[in-house]
PDB file of C-alpha atoms in Angstrom:
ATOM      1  CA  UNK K   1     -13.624  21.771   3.830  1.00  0.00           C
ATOM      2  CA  UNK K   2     -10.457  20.005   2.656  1.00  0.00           C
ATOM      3  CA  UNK K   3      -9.258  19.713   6.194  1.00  0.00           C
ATOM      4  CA  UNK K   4      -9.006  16.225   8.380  1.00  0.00           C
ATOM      5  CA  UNK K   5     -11.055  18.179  10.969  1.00  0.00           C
ATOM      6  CA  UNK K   6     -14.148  17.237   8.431  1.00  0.00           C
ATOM      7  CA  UNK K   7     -12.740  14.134   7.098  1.00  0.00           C
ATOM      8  CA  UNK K   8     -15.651  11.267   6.690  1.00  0.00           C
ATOM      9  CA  UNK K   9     -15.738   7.514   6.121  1.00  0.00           C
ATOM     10  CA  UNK K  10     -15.601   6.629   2.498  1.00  0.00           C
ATOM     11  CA  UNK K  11     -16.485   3.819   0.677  1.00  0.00           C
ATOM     12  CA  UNK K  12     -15.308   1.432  -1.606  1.00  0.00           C
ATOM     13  CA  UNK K  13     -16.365   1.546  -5.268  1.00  0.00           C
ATOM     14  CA  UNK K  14     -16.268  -1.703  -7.643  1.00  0.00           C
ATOM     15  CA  UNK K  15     -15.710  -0.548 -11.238  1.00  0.00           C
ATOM     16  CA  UNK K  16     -15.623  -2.862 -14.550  1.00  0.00           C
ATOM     17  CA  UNK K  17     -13.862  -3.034 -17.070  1.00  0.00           C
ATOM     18  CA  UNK K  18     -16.041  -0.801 -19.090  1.00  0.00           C
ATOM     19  CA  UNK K  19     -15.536   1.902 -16.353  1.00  0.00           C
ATOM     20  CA  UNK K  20     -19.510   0.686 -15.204  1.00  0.00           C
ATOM     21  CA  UNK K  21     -19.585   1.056 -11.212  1.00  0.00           C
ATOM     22  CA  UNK K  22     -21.226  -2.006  -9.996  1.00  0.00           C
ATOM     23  CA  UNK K  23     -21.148  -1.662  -6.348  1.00  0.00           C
ATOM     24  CA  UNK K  24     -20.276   1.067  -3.804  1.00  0.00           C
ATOM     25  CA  UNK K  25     -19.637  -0.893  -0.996  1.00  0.00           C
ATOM     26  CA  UNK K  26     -19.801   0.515   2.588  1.00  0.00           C
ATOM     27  CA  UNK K  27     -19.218  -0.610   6.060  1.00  0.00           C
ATOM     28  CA  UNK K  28     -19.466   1.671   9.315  1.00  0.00           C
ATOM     29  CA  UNK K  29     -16.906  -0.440  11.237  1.00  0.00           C
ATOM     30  CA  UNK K  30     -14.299  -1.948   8.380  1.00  0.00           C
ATOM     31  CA  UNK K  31     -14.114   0.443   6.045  1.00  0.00           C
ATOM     32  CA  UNK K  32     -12.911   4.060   7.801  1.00  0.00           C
ATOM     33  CA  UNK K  33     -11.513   5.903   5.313  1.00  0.00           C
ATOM     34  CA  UNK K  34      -9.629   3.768   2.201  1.00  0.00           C
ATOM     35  CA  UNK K  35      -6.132   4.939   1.740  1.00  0.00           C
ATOM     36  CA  UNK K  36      -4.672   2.368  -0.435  1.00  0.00           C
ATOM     37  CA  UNK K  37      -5.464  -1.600  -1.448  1.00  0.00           C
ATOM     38  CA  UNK K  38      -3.744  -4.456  -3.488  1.00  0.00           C
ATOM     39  CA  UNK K  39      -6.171  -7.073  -4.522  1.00  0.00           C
ATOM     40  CA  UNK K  40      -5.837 -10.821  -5.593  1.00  0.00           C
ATOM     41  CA  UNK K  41      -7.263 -11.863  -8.164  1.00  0.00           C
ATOM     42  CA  UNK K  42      -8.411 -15.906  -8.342  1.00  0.00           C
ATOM     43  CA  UNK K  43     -10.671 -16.021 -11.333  1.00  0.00           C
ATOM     44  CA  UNK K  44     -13.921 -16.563  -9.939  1.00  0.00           C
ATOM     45  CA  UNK K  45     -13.065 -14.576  -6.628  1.00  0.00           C
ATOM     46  CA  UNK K  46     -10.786 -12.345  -5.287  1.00  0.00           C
ATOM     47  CA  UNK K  47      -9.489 -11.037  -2.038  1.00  0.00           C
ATOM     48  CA  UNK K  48      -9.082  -6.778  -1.787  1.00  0.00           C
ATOM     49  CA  UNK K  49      -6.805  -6.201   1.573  1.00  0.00           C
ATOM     50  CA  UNK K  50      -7.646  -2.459   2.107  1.00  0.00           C
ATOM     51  CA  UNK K  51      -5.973   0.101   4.628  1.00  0.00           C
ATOM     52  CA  UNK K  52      -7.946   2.481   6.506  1.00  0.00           C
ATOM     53  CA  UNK K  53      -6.531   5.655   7.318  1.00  0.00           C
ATOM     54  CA  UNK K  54      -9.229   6.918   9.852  1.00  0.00           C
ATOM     55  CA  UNK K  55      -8.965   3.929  12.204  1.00  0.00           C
ATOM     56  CA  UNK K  56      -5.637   2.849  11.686  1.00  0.00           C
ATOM     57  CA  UNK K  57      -6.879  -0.668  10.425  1.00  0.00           C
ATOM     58  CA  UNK K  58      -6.695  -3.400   7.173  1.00  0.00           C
ATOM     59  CA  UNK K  59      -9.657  -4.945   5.873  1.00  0.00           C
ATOM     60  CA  UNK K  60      -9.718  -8.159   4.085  1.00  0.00           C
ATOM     61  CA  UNK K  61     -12.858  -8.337   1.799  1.00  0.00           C
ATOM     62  CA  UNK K  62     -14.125 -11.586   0.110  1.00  0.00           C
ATOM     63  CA  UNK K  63     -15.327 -11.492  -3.293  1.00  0.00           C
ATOM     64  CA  UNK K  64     -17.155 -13.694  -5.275  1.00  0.00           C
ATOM     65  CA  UNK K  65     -17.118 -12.987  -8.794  1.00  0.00           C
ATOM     66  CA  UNK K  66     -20.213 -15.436 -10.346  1.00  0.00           C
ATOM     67  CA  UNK K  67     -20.059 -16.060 -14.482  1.00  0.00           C
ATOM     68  CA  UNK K  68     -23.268 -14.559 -14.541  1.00  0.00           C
ATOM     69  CA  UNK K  69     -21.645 -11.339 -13.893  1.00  0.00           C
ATOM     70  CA  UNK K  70     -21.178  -8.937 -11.298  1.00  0.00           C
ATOM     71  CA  UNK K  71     -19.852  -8.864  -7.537  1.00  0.00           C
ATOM     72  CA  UNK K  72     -20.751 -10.505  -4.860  1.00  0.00           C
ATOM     73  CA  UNK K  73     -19.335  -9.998  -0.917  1.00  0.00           C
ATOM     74  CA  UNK K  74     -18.684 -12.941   0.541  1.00  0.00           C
ATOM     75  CA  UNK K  75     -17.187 -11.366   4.223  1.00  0.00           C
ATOM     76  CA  UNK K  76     -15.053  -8.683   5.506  1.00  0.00           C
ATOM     77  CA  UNK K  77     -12.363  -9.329   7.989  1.00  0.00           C
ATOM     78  CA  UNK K  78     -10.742  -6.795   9.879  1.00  0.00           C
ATOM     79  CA  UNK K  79      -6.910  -8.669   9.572  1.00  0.00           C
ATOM     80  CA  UNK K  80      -4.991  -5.552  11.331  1.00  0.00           C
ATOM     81  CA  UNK K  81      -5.039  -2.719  13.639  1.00  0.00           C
ATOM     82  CA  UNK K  82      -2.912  -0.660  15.558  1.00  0.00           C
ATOM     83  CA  UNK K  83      -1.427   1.505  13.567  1.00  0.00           C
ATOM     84  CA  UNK K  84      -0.780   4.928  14.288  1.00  0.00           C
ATOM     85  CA  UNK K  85      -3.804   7.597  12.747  1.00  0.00           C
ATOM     86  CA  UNK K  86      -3.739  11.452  12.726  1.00  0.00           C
ATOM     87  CA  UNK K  87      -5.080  14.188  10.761  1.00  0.00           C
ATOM     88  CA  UNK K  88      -2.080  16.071   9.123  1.00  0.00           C
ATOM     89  CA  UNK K  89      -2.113  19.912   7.936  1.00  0.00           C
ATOM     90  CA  UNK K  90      -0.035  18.959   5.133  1.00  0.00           C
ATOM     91  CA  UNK K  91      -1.004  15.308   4.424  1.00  0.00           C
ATOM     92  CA  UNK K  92      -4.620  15.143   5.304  1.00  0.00           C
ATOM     93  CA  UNK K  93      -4.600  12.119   6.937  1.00  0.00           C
ATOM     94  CA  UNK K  94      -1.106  10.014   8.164  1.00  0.00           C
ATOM     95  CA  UNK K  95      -2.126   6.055   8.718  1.00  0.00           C
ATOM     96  CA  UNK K  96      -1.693   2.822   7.211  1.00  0.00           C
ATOM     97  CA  UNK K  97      -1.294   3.393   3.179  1.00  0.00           C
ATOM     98  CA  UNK K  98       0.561   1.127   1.244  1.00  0.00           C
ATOM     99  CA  UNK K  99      -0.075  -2.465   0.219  1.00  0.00           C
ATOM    100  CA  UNK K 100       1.524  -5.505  -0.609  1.00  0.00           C
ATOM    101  CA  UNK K 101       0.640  -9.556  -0.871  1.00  0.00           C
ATOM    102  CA  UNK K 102       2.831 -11.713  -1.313  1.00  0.00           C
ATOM    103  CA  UNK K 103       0.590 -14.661  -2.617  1.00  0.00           C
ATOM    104  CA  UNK K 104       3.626 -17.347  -2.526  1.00  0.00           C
ATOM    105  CA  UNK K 105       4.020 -16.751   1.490  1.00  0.00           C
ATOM    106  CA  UNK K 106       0.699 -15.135   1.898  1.00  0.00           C
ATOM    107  CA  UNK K 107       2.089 -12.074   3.316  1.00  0.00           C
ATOM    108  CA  UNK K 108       0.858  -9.205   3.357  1.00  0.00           C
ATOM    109  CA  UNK K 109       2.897  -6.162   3.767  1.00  0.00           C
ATOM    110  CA  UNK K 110       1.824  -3.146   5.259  1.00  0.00           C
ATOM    111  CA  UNK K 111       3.725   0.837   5.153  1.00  0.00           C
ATOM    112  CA  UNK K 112       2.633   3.037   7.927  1.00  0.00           C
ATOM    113  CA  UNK K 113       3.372   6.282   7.532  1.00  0.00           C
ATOM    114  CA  UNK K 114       2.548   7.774  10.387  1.00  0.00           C
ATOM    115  CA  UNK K 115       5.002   4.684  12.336  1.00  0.00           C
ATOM    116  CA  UNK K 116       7.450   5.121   9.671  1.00  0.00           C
ATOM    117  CA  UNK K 117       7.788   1.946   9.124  1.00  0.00           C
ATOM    118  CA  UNK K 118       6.829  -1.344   6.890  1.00  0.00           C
ATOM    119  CA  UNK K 119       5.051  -4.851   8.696  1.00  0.00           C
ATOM    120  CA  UNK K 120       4.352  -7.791   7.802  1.00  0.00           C
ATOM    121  CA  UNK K 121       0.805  -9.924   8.470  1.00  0.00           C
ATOM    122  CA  UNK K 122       1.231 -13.238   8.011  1.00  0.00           C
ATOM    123  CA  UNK K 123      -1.361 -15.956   6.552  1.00  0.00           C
ATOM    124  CA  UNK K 124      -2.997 -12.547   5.513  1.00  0.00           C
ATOM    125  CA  UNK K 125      -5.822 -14.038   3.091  1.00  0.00           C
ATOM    126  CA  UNK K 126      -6.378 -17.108   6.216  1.00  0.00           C
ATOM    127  CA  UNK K 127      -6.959 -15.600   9.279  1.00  0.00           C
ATOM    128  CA  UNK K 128     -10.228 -14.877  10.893  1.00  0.00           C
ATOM    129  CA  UNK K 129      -8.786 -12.515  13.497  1.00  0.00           C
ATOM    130  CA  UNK K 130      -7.276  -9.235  14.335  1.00  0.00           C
ATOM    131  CA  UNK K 131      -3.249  -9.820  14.407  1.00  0.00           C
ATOM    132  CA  UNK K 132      -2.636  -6.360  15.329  1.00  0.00           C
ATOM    133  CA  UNK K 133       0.503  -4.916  13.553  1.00  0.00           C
ATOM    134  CA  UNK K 134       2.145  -7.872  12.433  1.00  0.00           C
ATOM    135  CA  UNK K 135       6.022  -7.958  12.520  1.00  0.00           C
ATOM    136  CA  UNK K 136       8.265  -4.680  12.106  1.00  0.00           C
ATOM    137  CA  UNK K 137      10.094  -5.824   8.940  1.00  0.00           C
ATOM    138  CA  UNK K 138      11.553  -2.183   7.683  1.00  0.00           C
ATOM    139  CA  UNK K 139      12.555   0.216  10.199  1.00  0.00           C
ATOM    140  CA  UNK K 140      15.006   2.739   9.019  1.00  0.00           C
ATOM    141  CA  UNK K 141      15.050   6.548   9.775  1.00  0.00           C
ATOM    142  CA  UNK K 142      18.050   6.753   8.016  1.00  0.00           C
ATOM    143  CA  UNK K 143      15.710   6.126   4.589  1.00  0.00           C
ATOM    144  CA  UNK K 144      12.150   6.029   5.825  1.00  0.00           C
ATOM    145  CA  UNK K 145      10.454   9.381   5.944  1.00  0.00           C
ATOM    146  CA  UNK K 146       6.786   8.856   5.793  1.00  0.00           C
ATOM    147  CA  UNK K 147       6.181   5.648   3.473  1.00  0.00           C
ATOM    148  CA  UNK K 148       3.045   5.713   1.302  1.00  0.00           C
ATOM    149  CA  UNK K 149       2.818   3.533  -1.933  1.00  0.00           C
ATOM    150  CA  UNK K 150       4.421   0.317  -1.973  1.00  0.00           C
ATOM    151  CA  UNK K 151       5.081  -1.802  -4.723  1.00  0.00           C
ATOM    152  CA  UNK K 152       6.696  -5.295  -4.824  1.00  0.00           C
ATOM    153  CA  UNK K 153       9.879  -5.744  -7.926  1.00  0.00           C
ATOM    154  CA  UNK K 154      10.239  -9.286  -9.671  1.00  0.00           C
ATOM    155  CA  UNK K 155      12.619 -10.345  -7.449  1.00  0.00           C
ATOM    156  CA  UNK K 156      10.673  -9.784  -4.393  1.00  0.00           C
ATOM    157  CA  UNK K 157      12.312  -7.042  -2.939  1.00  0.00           C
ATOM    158  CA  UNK K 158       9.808  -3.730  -1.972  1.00  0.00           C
ATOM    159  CA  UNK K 159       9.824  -0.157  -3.182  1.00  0.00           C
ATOM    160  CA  UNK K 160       8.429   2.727  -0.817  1.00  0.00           C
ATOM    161  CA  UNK K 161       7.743   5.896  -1.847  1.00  0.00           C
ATOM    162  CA  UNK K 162       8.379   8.638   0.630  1.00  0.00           C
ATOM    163  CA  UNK K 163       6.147  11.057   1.360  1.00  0.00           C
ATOM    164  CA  UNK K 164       8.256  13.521   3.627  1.00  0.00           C
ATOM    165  CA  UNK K 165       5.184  14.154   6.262  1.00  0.00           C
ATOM    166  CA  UNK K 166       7.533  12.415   8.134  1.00  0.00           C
ATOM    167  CA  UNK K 167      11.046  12.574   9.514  1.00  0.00           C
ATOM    168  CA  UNK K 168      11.537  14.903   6.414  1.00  0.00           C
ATOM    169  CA  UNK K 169      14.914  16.060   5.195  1.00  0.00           C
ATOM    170  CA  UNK K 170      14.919  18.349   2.336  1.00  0.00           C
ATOM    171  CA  UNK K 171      18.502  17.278   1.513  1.00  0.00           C
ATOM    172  CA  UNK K 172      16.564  13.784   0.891  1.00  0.00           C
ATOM    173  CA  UNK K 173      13.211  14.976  -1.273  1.00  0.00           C
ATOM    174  CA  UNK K 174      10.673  12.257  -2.577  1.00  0.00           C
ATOM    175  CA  UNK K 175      12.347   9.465  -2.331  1.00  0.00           C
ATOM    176  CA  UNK K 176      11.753   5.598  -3.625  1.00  0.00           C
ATOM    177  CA  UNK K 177      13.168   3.246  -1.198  1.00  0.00           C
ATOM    178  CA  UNK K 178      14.191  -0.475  -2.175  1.00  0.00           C
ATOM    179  CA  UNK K 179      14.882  -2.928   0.469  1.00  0.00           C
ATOM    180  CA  UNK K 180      14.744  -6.777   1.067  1.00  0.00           C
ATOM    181  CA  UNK K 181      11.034  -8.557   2.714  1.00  0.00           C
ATOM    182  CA  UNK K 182      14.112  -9.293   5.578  1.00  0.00           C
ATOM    183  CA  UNK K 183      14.686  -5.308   6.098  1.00  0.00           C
ATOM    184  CA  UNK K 184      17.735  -4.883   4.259  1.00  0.00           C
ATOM    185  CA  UNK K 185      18.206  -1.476   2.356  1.00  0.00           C
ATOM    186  CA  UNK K 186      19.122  -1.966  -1.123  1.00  0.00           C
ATOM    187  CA  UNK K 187      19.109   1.681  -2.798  1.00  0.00           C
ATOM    188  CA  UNK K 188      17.362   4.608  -3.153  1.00  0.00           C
ATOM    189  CA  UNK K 189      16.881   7.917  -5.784  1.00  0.00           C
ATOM    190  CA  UNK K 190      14.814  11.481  -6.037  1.00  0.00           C
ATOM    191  CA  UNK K 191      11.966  11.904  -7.995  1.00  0.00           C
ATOM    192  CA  UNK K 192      11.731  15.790  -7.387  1.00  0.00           C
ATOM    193  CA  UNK K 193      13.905  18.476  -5.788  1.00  0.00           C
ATOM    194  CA  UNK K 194      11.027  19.556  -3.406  1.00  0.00           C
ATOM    195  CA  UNK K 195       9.527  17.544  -0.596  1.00  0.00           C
ATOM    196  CA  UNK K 196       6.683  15.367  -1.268  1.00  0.00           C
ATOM    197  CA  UNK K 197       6.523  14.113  -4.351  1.00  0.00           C
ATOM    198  CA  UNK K 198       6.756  10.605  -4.255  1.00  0.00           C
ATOM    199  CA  UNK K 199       3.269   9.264  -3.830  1.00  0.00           C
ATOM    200  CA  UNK K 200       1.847   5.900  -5.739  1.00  0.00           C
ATOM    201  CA  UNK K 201       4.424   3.542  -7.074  1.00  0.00           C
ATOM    202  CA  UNK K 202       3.968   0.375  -9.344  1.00  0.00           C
ATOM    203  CA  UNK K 203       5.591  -2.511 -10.932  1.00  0.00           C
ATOM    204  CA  UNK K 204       4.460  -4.333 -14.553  1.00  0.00           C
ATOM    205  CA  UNK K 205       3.728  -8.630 -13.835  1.00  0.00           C
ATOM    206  CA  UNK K 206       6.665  -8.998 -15.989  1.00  0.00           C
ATOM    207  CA  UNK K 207       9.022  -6.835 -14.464  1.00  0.00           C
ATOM    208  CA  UNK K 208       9.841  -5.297 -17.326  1.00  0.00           C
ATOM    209  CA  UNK K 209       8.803  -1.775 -16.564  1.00  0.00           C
ATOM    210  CA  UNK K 210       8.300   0.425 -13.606  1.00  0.00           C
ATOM    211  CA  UNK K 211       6.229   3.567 -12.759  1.00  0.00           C
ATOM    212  CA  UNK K 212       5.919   6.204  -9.980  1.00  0.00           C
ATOM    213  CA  UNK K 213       3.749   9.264  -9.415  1.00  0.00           C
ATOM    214  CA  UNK K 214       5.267  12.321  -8.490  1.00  0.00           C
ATOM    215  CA  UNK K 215       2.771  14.874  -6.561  1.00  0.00           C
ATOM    216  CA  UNK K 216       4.522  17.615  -7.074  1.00  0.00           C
ATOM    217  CA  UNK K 217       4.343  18.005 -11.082  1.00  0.00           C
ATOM    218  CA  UNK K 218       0.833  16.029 -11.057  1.00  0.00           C
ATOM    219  CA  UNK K 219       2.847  13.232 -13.571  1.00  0.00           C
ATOM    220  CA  UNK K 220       3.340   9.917 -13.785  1.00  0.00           C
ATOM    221  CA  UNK K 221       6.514   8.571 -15.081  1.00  0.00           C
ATOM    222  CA  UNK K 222       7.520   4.936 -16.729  1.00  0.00           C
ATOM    223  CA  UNK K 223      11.011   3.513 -16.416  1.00  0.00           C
ATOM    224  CA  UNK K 224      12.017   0.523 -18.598  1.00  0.00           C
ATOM    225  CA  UNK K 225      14.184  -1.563 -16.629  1.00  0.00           C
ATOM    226  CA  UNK K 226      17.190  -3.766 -18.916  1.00  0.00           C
ATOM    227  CA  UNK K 227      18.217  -6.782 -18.153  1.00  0.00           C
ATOM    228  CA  UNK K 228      21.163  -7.303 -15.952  1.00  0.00           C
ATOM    229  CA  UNK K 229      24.546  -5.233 -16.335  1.00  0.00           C
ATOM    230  CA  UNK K 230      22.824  -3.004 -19.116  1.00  0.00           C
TER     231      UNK K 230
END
């Protein structure tokens, strides 16, 4: 009914290149409601760290991706937990939503929205375990209000996008939030006048270009970013 109250599991669908789904993969236990994922891609297999917004968790899934073709699941891991879950009248669902690995460090950084606040799971794509929340890296209720999206910039510094379900200030609408992997705030601007619009936010491999949705219009906009003092 549109409602959290009826809100149910999920899955996870595979989709090629041709816009083919090959798999819809399921899992009563690891897989509670996708929110958000970041995958890694290495050639013949790939790792897809998923949040779950129903339980709160992260999922690391194991992919084997034969020359023959197609997809093959090699193990999922639940990596994380912990995180705080609720049904929202205005959100839908408040969990665990944006995603981040850092392949270099192999760290994988996690926004909660419902915690306000950004962790850090180290040896992400290694461990066999739960490591609960990982490390508070980004606290900051002076900037944080609900973080959803993540994306990481070529300098390795991470944007949030706020979603305003929480800690809210309309004199602060939809806002994308840059700050250091350390937890220093670097800057911050509107992408709408009205409360929750920020939503999904990306970065081009080259670091050339930069994107954001904004909820409110139902658009996506591009920025081209110039080089240094320009």
């Amino acid at each position: 009914d549109g409602t959290s109250a009826t809100a149910q599991q999920g899955s996870l669908m595979i989709i090629d290149k041709n816009g083919d789904q090959v798999m819809n993969l399921t899992d009563s236990a690891l897989l509670d409601g996708p929110w958000d994922l970041t995958v890694q891609d290495a050639g013949n297999r790939a790792l897809v760290f998923v949040s779950n917004v129903l339980s709160g968790t992260v999922t690391r899934i194991d992919l084997r991706l034969p020359a023959s073709g197609g997809v093959q699941v090699a193990s999922l891991t639940q990596i994380a937990s912990g995180y705080t879950h609720r049904g929202d009248p205005a959100a839908f669902e408040l969990g665990p939503t944006g995603l981040v690995y850092d392949h270099a460090t192999d760290t994988l950084y996690v926004a909660s929205t419902a915690d306000n606040a950004v962790y850090a799971i180290h040896k992400a794509a290694h461990v066999r375990s739960d490591q609960g929340t990982g490390r508070i890296i980004y606290r900051d209720d002076a900037h944080l209000r609900g973080p959803l999206g993540m994306a990481r910039t070529s300098d390795g510094n991470l944007i949030v996008a706020n979603g305003d379900a929480v800690n809210g200030d309309p004199a602060f609408p939809s806002e994308l939030v840059e700050f250091t992997p350390r937890g220093r705030f670097i800057g911050q601007f509107s992408i709408s006048d009205m409360q929750g619009g920020a939503f999904g936010v990306a970065t081009s491999p080259d670091g050339r270009s930069f994107a954001a949705v904004n909820d409110v219009t139902n658009t996506a906009t591009i920025w081209a970013i110039g080089r240094k003092g320009r």
